[in-house]
Short mmCIF file of C-alpha atoms in Angstrom, two decimals:
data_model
loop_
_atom_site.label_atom_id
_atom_site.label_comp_id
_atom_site.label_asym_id
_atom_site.label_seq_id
_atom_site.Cartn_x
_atom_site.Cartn_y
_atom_site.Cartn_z
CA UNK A 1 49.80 53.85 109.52
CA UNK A 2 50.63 50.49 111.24
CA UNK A 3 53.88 51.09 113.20
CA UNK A 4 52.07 53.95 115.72
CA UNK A 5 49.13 51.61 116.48
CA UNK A 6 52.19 48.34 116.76
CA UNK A 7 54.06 50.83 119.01
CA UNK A 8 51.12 51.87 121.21
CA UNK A 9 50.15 48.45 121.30
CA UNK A 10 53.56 47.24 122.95
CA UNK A 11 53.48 50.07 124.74
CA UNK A 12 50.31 48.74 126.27
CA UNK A 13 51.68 45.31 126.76
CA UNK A 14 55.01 46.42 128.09
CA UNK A 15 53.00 48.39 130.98
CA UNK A 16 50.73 45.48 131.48
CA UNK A 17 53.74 43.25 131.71
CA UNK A 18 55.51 45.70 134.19
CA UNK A 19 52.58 45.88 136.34
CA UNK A 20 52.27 42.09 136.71
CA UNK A 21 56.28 41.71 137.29
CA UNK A 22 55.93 44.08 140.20
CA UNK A 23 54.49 42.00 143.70
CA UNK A 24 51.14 43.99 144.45
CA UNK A 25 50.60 44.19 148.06
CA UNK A 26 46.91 43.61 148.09
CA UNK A 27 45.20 41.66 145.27
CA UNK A 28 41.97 40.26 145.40
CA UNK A 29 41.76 37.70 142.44
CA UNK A 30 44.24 37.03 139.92
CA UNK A 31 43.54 34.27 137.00
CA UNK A 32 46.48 33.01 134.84
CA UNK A 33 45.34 30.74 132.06
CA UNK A 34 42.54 28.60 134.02
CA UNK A 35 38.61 29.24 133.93
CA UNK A 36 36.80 30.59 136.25
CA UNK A 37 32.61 30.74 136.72
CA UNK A 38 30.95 32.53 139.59
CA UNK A 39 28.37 34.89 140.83
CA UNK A 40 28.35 39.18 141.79
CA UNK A 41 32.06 39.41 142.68
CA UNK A 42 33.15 43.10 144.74
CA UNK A 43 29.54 43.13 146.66
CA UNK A 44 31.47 44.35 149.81
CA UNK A 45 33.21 47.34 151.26
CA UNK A 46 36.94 47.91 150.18
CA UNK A 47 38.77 50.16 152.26
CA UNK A 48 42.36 51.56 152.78
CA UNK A 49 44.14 49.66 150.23
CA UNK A 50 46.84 52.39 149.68
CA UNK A 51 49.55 51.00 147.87
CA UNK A 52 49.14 49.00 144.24
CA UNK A 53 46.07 47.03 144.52
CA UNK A 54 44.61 45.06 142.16
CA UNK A 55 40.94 43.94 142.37
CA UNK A 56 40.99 41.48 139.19
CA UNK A 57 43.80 40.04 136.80
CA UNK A 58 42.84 37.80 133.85
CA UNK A 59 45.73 36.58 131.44
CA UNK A 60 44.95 34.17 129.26
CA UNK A 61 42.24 32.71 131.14
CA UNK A 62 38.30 32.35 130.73
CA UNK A 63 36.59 34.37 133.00
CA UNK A 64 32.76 34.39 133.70
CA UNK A 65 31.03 36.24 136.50
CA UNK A 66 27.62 38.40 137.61
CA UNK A 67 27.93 41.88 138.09
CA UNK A 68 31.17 43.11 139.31
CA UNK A 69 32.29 46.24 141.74
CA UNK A 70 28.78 46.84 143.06
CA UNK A 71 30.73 47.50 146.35
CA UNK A 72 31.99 50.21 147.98
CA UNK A 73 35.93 51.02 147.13
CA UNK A 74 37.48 53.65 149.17
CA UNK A 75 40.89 55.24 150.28
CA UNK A 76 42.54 53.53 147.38
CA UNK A 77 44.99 56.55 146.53
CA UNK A 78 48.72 54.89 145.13
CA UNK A 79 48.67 52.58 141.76
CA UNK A 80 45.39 51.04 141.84
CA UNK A 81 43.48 48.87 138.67
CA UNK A 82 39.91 47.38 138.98
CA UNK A 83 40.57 44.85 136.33
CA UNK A 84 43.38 44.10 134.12
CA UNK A 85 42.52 41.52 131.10
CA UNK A 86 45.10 39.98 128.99
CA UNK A 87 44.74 37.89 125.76
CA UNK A 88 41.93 36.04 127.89
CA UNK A 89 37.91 36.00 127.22
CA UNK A 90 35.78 37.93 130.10
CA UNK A 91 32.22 37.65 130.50
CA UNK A 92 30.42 39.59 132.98
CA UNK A 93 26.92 41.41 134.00
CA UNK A 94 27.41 45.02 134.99
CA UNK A 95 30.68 46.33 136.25
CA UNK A 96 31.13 49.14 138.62
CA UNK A 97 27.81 50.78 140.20
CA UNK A 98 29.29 50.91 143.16
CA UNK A 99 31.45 53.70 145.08
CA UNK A 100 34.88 54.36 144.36
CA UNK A 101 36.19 57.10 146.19
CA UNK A 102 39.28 58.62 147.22
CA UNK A 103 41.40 57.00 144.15
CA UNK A 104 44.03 59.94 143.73
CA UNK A 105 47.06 58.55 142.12
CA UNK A 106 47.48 56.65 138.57
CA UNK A 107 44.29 54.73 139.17
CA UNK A 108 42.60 52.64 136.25
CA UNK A 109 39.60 51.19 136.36
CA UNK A 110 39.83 48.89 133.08
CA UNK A 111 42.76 47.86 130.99
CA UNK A 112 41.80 45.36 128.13
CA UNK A 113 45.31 44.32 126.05
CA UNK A 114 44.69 41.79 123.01
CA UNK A 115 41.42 40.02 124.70
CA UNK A 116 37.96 39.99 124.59
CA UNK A 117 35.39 41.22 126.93
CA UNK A 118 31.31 41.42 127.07
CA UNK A 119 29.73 43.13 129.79
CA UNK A 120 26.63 44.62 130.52
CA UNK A 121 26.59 48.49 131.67
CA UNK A 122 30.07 49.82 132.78
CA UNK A 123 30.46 52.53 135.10
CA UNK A 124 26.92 53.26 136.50
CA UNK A 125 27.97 53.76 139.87
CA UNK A 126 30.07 56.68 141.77
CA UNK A 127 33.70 57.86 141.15
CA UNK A 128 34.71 60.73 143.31
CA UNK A 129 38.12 62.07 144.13
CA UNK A 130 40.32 60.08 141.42
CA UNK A 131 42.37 63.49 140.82
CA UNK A 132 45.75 62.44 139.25
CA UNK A 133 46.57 60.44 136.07
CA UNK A 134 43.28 58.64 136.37
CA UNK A 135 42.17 56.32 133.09
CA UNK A 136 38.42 54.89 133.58
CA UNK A 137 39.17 52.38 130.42
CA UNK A 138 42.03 51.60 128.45
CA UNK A 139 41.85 49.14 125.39
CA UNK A 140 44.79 47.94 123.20
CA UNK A 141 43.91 45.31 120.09
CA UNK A 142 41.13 43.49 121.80
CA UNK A 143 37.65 43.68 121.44
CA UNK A 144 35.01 45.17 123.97
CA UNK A 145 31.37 44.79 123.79
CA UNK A 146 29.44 46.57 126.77
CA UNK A 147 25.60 48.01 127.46
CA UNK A 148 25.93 52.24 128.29
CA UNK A 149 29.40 53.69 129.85
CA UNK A 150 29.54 56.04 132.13
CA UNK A 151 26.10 56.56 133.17
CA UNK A 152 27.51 56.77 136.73
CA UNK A 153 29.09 60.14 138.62
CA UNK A 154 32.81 61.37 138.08
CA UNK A 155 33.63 64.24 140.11
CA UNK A 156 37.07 65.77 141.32
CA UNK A 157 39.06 64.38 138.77
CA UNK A 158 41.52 67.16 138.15
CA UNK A 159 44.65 66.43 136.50
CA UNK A 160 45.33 64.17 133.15
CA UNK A 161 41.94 62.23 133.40
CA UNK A 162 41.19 60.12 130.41
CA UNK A 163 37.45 58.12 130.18
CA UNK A 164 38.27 55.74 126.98
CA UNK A 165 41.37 55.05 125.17
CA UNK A 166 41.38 52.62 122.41
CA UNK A 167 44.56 51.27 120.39
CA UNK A 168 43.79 48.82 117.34
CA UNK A 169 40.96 47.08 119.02
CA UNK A 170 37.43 47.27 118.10
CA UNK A 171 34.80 48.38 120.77
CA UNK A 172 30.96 48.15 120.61
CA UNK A 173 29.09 49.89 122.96
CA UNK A 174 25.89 51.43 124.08
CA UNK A 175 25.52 55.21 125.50
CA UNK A 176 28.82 56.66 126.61
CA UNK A 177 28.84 59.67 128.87
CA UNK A 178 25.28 60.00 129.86
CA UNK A 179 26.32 60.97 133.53
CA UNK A 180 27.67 63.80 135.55
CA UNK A 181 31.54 64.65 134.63
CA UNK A 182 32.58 67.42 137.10
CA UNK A 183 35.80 69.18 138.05
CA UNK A 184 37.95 67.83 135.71
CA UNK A 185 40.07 70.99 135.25
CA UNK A 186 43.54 69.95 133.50
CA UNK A 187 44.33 68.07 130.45
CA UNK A 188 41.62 66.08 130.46
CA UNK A 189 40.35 63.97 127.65
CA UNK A 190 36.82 62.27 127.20
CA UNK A 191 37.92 59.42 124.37
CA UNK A 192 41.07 58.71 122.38
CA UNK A 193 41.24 56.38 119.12
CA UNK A 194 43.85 55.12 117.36
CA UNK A 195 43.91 52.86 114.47
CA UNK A 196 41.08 50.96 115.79
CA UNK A 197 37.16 50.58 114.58
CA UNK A 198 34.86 51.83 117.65
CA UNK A 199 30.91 51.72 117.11
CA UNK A 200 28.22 53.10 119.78
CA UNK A 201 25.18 55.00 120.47
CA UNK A 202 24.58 58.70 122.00
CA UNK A 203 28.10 60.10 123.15
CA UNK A 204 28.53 62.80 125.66
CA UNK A 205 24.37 63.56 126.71
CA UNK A 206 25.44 63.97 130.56
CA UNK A 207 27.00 66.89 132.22
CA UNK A 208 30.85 67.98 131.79
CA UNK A 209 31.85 71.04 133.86
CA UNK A 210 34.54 73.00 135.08
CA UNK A 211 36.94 71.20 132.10
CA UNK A 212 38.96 74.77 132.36
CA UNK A 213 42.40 73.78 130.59
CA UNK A 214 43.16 71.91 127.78
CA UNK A 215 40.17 70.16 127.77
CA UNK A 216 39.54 67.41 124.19
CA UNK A 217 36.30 65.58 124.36
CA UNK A 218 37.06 63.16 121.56
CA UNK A 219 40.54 62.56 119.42
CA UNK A 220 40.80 60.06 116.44
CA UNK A 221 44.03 59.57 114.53
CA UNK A 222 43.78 56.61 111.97
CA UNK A 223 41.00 54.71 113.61
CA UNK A 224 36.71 54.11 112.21
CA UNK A 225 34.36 55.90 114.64
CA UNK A 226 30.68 55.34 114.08
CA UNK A 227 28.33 56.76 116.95
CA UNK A 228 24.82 58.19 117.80
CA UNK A 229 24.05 61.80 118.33
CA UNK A 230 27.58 63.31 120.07
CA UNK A 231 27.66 66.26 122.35
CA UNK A 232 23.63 66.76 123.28
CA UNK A 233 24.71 67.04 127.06
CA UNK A 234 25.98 70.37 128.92
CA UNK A 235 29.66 71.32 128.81
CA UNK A 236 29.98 74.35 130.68
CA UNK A 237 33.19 76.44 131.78
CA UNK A 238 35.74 74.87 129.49
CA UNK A 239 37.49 78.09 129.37
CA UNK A 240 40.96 77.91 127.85
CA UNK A 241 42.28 75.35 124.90
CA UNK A 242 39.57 73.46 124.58
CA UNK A 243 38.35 71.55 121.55
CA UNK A 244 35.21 69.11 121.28
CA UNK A 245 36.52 66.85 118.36
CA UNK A 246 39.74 66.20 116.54
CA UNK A 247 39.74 63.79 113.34
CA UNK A 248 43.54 63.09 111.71
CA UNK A 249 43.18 60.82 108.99
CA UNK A 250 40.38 58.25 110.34
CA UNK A 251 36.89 57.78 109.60
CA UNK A 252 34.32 59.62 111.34
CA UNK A 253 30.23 58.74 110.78
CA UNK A 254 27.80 60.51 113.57
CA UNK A 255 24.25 61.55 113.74
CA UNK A 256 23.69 64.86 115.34
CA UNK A 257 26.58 66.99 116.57
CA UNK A 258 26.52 70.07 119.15
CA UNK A 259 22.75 70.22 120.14
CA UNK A 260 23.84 70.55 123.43
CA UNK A 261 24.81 73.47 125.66
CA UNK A 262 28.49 75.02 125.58
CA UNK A 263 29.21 77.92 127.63
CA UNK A 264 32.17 80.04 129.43
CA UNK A 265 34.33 78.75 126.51
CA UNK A 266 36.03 82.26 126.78
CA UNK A 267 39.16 81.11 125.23
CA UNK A 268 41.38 79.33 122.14
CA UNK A 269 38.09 77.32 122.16
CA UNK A 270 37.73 74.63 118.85
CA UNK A 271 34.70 72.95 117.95
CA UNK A 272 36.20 70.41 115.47
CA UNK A 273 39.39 70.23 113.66
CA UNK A 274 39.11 67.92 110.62
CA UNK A 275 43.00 66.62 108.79
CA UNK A 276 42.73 64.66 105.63
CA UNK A 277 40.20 62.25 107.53
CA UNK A 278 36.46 61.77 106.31
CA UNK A 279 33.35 63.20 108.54
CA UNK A 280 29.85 62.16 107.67
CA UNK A 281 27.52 63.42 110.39
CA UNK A 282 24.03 64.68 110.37
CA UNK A 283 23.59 68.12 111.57
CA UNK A 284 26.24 70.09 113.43
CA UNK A 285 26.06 73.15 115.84
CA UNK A 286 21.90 73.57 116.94
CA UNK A 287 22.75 73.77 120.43
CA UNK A 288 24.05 76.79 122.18
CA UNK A 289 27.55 78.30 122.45
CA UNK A 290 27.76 81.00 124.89
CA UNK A 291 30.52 82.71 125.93
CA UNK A 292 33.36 82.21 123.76
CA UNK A 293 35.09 85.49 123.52
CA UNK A 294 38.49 85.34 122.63
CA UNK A 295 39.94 83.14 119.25
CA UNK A 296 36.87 81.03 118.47
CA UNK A 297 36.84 78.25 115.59
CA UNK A 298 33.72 76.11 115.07
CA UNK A 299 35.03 74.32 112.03
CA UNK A 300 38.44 73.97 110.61
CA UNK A 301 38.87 71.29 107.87
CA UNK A 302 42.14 70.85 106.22
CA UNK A 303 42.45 68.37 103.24
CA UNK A 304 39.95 65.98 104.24
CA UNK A 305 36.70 65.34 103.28
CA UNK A 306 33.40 66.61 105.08
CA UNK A 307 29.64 66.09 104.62
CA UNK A 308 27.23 67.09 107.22
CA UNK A 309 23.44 68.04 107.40
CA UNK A 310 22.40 71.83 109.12
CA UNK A 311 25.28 73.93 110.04
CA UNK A 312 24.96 76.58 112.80
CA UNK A 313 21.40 76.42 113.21
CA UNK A 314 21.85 77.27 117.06
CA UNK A 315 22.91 80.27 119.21
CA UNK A 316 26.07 81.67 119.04
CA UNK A 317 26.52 84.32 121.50
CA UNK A 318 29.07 87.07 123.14
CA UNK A 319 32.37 85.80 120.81
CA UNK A 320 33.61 89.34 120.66
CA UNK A 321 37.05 88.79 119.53
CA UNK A 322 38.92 87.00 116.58
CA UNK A 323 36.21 84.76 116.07
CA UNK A 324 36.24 82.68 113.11
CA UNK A 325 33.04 80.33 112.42
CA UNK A 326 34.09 78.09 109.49
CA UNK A 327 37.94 77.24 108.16
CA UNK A 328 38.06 75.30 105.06
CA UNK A 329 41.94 74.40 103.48
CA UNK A 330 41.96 72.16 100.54
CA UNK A 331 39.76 69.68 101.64
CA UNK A 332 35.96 69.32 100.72
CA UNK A 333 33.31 69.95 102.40
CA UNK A 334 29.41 69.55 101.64
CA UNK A 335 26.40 70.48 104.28
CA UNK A 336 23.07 70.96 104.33
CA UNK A 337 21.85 75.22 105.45
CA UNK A 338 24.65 77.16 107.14
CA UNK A 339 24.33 79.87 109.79
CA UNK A 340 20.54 79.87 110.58
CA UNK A 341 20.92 80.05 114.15
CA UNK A 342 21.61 83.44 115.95
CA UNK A 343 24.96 85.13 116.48
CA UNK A 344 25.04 88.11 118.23
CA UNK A 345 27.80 90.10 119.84
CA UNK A 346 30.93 89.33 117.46
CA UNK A 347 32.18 92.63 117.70
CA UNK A 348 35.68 92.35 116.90
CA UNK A 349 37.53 90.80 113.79
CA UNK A 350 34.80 88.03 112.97
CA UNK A 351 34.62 85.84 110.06
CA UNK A 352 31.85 83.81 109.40
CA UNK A 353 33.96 81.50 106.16
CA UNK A 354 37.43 81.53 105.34
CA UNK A 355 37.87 79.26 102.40
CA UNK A 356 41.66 78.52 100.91
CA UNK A 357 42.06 75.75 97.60
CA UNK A 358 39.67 73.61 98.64
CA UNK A 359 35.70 72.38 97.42
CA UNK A 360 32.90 74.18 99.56
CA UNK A 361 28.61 72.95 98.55
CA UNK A 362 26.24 74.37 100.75
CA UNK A 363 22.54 74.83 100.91
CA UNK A 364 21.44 79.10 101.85
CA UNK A 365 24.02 80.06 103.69
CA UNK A 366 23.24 83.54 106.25
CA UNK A 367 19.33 82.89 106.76
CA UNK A 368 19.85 83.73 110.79
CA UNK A 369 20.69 86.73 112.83
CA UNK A 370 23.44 88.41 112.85
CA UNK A 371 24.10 91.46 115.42
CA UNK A 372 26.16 93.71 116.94
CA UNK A 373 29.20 92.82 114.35
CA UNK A 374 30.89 96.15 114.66
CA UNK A 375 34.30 95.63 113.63
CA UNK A 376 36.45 94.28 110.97
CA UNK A 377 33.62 91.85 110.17
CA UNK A 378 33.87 89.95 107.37
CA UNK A 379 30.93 87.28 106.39
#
């Protein structure tokens, strides 16, 4: 299980160490392994810096500021990074309520590689236009501590936008994802974690629309996830490929799951896909999923091990094709009431539990409403 997170880890250093080895044409402050104390840094107005700017490089230096990026940052649209940290120690207040706009190539807007940085709020402000290969936050083995993430608005983001990546580090944060995510319509991807330990509040109670392809809100391989309530927010035409949360063979603990709103899901559409990981979250599914009419899976759990509270106590509506609610291998799985809610045109080839070798305890199982099931139904 080490050598991936080693690799990505070089991998991470590698690209930081390419980036620095490269002359940047514009860079605003770069610290090597001095200290540094000041006030608000970014207060200003940042405009056409088009090729490989860099607002902020720490290596193995002690940084300690005020609030940072409260600016405005536009027509930054080739290679830029708001703030690359090292192995060095960052303090800071909040960092980035300001306006970044018109970032449309390989921008960044944190990369954290074995350091260690405590902020307040990050990304409370505006970030329009970023539409290719855009990465809000990117942490290797360090450790992050921050107030909420992403409280801020992210529109036109349209191709291979990631919000979070995390390595082997640990991160400890507050919300993440209580703003508006919009127009992010390709291969984009809300959090990734490796083989590291991450620990926050609410995830994902802000708007995400128009994620139309390929679309993962949350992936963890190897790595210890521990949140609030997850997916309590709107996520509305994510129609083809998408899935809400995928769990290798890491740790997953969670309160609520899926209150929220999920519509126009109209295809290949996943809820959660489970490995031989463990899941311990309170209850899943209360919200409503609208829409999904073609290849549907709320659950699929393969060998690992999966205890929630409530299952499916929400509205499940117009999945008229192949729809499959619950997918158990030879893993385990023990929850609290399943299928409650509604579910209501599943006309075609539905199956509410498919169930191979594996250990399935439930609580009353049916207890909601179940209509217009009309063919090839199986419960």
């Amino acid at each position: 299980m080490k050598v991936p997170c080693v690799a990505a880890f070089l991998v991470g250093l590698l690209s930081l160490q390419s980036t620095r080895a490269a002359p940047l044409k514009k860079q605003l402050w770069s610290v090597g392994s001095g200290s540094v104390d000041t006030g608000n840094v970014g207060d200003g107005s940042f405009d056409d810096n088009n090729q490989n700017n860099q607002f902020w490089s720490v290596n193995s230096g002690s940084v300690e500021t005020g609030n940072v990026g409260d600016g405005s940052f536009d027509d930054n649209n080739q290679n830029n990074q708001f703030w690359s940290v090292d192995s060095g120690s960052v303090k800071t207040g909040n960092v980035g309520d300001g306006s970044f706009d018109d970032n449309n190539q390989n921008n960044q807007f944190w990369s954290v590689g074995s350091g260690s940085v405590d902020t307040g709020n990050v990304g409370d402000g505006s970030f329009d236009d970023n539409n290719q290969n855009n990465q809000f936050w990117s942490v290797g083995s360090g450790s992050v501590d921050t107030g909420n993430v992403g409280a801020g608005s992210f529109d036109d983001n349209n191709q291979n936008n990631q919000f979070w990546s995390v390595g082997s580090g640990s991160v400890d944060t507050g919300n993440v994802g209580d703003g508006s995510f919009d127009d992010n319509d390709k291969n984009n991807r809300y959090r990734k974690v490796d083989c590291a330990r991450l620990k926050n509040s609410n995830m994902g109670d802000g708007s995400f629309d128009d994620n139309n392809q390929n679309n993962q809100f949350w992936s963890v391989d190897s790595g210890s996830v521990k949140t609030g309530n997850v997916g309590d927010g709107s996520f509305d035409d994510n129609n083809q490929n998408n899935q809400f949360w995928s769990v290798g063979s890491g740790s997953v603990d969670t309160g609520n799951v899926g209150a929220g709103s999920f519509d126009d899901n109209n295809q290949n559409n996943q809820f959660w896909s489970v490995g031989s990981g463990r899941v311990d979250t309170g209850n899943v599914g209360a919200g409503s999923f609208d829409d999904n009419n073609q290849n549907n899976q709320f659950w699929s759990v393969e060998s690992g091990s999966v205890k929630t509270g409530n299952v499916g106590d929400g509205s499940f509506d117009d999945n008229n094709q192949n729809n499959q609610f619950w997918r158990v291998g030879s893993g385990s799985v023990d929850t609290g009431n399943v299928g409650a809610g509604s579910f209501d045109d599943n006309n075609q080839n539905n199956q509410f539990w498919s169930v191979d070798s594996g250990s399935v305890k439930t609580g009353n199982v049916g207890d909601g409403s179940f209509d217009d099931n009309n063919q090839n139904n199986q419960f």
